Amino acid sequence: MKRCLLTFMLLCFVLIGWTQSTTRCVFVVMTDGWRWQELFNGASDILMSDKQFVQSPEALKKQFGEGTLQERRKELMPFVWSEFASHGQIYGNRTYENKFNVSNSHHFSYPGYSEVICGFADNERVNSNEKFPNPNINVFEYLNKKPEFRNKIAVFGSWDLFPYIFNENRSHLPVNAGYALAQGGKVSHAEELLNKMQFDVPEQWTWERYDVFTNAFAQEYVKREKPRIVFLSFGDTDEFAHAGKYDSYLEAGHRVDRYLKELWDFINHDSFYKGRTTLIFTTDHGRGEGNSAQWRDHGANIPGSNQNWMAIMGPDTPASGEMKGNSQRYSNQIAQTIARLLNTTYVSERESGPYIKSVFK
């Protein structure tokens, strides 16, 4: 009997060893309201030609509107279509019936972000973009209570609602969002400059700073503190879309792609992160379809607003590239995927979406 028990225990250890992930660090990067249409098809010919939305159609077409569909999408987001497409996976191209959706019924930002980080939709309580503390515990807060992740998680965002979305007062996660300052005794000279510069630039939106500052604050913190888990959200894409500036919307997405490249280059040249980090790139909601003014907005009454996408790459993810199989996945699966990548569990308050199995070898 003892020998059988020992054999069983050894077998369990072997099986557990086979399923262990190499990932030790996870970066989740989001860009608000970036449509799957631009991600997979590049810039829209009709929208680029519409002077209602574009200042100089000729210049914009020269920048993003030449070549085949594959060439144009790579011109718009070169890092995504070189690195993620070659070394990771990209979900959500509905041309191939590869669907990725939000599961919440509202199809705007606060419910979208809450779904991603909590692993479930709370349609009753998380139903607006007002400043109220998220009543739900999220995967980052949950992991922060574990000794191996405590004080090794950081949140950055351009939108000033993230302290509420992550419930900073309850979760005790460090959240630098809106026009927040870099604080603490180890603040670098670059961060001191950023603290001043973000207020010296003419203000575009009172509720959201430019992504360039969010990106720079995150870069400096990551270099200094080496967190194991990072959430980073950009907002220029959504704000310029709401303003009806298609040219600025495209340029904002193009910049986010560059920020991703800078981050991945740093990860792969830093001994703490290299070979042990997974990068997840996604959005909080879609936008209106077609080529009318509906592309500017989103919500439950605008078709296409529930359609989004996800890209992922890291040491545990097969290099499958653009996913073309007929399938359906949801944003509520990202939280459990994060936990699974980190070889740990996430017990959510409500039933959460299961981790995405195809992400793992």
Short mmCIF file of N, CA and C in Angstrom, two decimals, residues 31-35 38-39 63-64 73 75-80 211 234-238 240-241 245-261 281 309:
data_model
loop_
_atom_site.label_atom_id
_atom_site.label_comp_id
_atom_site.label_asym_id
_atom_site.label_seq_id
_atom_site.Cartn_x
_atom_site.Cartn_y
_atom_site.Cartn_z
N THR A 31 -5.16 49.17 -25.02
CA THR A 31 -5.38 50.48 -25.64
C THR A 31 -6.88 50.62 -25.87
N ASP A 32 -7.43 51.68 -25.37
CA ASP A 32 -8.87 51.86 -25.24
C ASP A 32 -9.57 51.99 -26.60
N GLY A 33 -10.55 51.11 -26.85
CA GLY A 33 -11.43 51.25 -27.99
C GLY A 33 -10.78 51.13 -29.35
N TRP A 34 -9.71 50.36 -29.46
CA TRP A 34 -9.05 50.16 -30.76
C TRP A 34 -9.77 49.02 -31.48
N ARG A 35 -10.33 49.33 -32.65
CA ARG A 35 -11.18 48.37 -33.35
C ARG A 35 -10.39 47.20 -33.94
N GLU A 38 -9.20 47.90 -37.69
CA GLU A 38 -7.90 48.51 -37.97
C GLU A 38 -6.76 47.56 -37.64
N LEU A 39 -6.91 46.79 -36.56
CA LEU A 39 -5.85 45.86 -36.18
C LEU A 39 -5.59 44.85 -37.29
N GLN A 63 0.68 57.67 -45.75
CA GLN A 63 1.27 57.12 -44.53
C GLN A 63 0.76 55.72 -44.23
N PHE A 64 -0.56 55.49 -44.34
CA PHE A 64 -1.14 54.22 -43.89
C PHE A 64 -2.01 53.51 -44.93
N ARG A 73 -1.76 46.80 -42.73
CA ARG A 73 -1.89 46.59 -41.29
C ARG A 73 -0.52 46.55 -40.62
N GLU A 75 2.02 48.30 -41.72
CA GLU A 75 2.46 49.69 -41.72
C GLU A 75 1.88 50.43 -40.51
N LEU A 76 0.64 50.11 -40.19
CA LEU A 76 -0.03 50.75 -39.06
C LEU A 76 0.50 50.23 -37.73
N MET A 77 0.68 48.92 -37.60
CA MET A 77 1.14 48.31 -36.35
C MET A 77 2.26 47.32 -36.65
N PRO A 78 3.45 47.84 -36.96
CA PRO A 78 4.55 46.96 -37.38
C PRO A 78 5.01 45.97 -36.32
N PHE A 79 5.00 46.36 -35.06
CA PHE A 79 5.44 45.43 -34.01
C PHE A 79 4.47 44.27 -33.87
N VAL A 80 3.19 44.57 -33.83
CA VAL A 80 2.18 43.51 -33.70
C VAL A 80 2.32 42.50 -34.81
N ASP A 211 -0.93 59.68 -23.64
CA ASP A 211 -0.30 58.37 -23.47
C ASP A 211 1.22 58.44 -23.34
N PHE A 234 -3.51 52.55 -22.28
CA PHE A 234 -3.43 53.80 -23.04
C PHE A 234 -4.83 54.24 -23.46
N GLY A 235 -5.01 55.56 -23.60
CA GLY A 235 -6.35 56.07 -23.86
C GLY A 235 -6.52 56.97 -25.07
N ASP A 236 -5.42 57.39 -25.70
CA ASP A 236 -5.54 58.33 -26.83
C ASP A 236 -6.42 57.77 -27.95
N THR A 237 -6.35 56.47 -28.18
CA THR A 237 -7.13 55.88 -29.28
C THR A 237 -8.63 56.15 -29.10
N ASP A 238 -9.13 55.95 -27.90
CA ASP A 238 -10.56 56.15 -27.66
C ASP A 238 -10.94 57.62 -27.70
N PHE A 240 -9.50 60.20 -29.29
CA PHE A 240 -9.49 60.78 -30.63
C PHE A 240 -10.61 60.21 -31.49
N ALA A 241 -10.99 58.96 -31.25
CA ALA A 241 -12.13 58.39 -31.98
C ALA A 241 -13.42 59.12 -31.61
N LYS A 245 -11.67 62.27 -34.97
CA LYS A 245 -10.40 62.54 -35.65
C LYS A 245 -9.76 61.20 -36.05
N TYR A 246 -10.13 60.71 -37.22
CA TYR A 246 -9.66 59.39 -37.64
C TYR A 246 -8.15 59.37 -37.84
N ASP A 247 -7.59 60.49 -38.35
CA ASP A 247 -6.14 60.55 -38.54
C ASP A 247 -5.41 60.46 -37.21
N SER A 248 -5.90 61.18 -36.19
CA SER A 248 -5.27 61.14 -34.87
C SER A 248 -5.47 59.79 -34.20
N TYR A 249 -6.62 59.17 -34.45
CA TYR A 249 -6.90 57.83 -33.94
C TYR A 249 -5.89 56.82 -34.48
N LEU A 250 -5.63 56.87 -35.79
CA LEU A 250 -4.65 55.95 -36.38
C LEU A 250 -3.25 56.22 -35.84
N GLU A 251 -2.88 57.48 -35.73
CA GLU A 251 -1.55 57.82 -35.23
C GLU A 251 -1.38 57.39 -33.79
N ALA A 252 -2.46 57.48 -32.99
CA ALA A 252 -2.40 57.04 -31.59
C ALA A 252 -2.17 55.53 -31.51
N GLY A 253 -2.86 54.76 -32.35
CA GLY A 253 -2.64 53.32 -32.37
C GLY A 253 -1.24 52.96 -32.83
N HIS A 254 -0.74 53.72 -33.79
CA HIS A 254 0.63 53.52 -34.29
C HIS A 254 1.65 53.77 -33.17
N ARG A 255 1.40 54.79 -32.35
CA ARG A 255 2.30 55.08 -31.22
C ARG A 255 2.26 53.95 -30.19
N VAL A 256 1.07 53.44 -29.91
CA VAL A 256 0.96 52.33 -28.95
C VAL A 256 1.79 51.15 -29.42
N ASP A 257 1.76 50.88 -30.71
CA ASP A 257 2.57 49.80 -31.27
C ASP A 257 4.05 50.05 -30.99
N ARG A 258 4.47 51.29 -31.11
CA ARG A 258 5.88 51.63 -30.81
C ARG A 258 6.18 51.45 -29.33
N TYR A 259 5.23 51.84 -28.47
CA TYR A 259 5.43 51.64 -27.03
C TYR A 259 5.60 50.16 -26.70
N LEU A 260 4.82 49.32 -27.38
CA LEU A 260 4.95 47.87 -27.18
C LEU A 260 6.34 47.39 -27.58
N LYS A 261 6.83 47.89 -28.69
CA LYS A 261 8.17 47.51 -29.14
C LYS A 261 9.23 47.91 -28.12
N PHE A 281 -1.75 41.83 -24.98
CA PHE A 281 -2.19 43.09 -25.55
C PHE A 281 -3.65 42.94 -25.95
N TRP A 309 -10.44 41.91 -29.32
CA TRP A 309 -9.35 41.07 -29.81
C TRP A 309 -8.32 40.91 -28.69
#
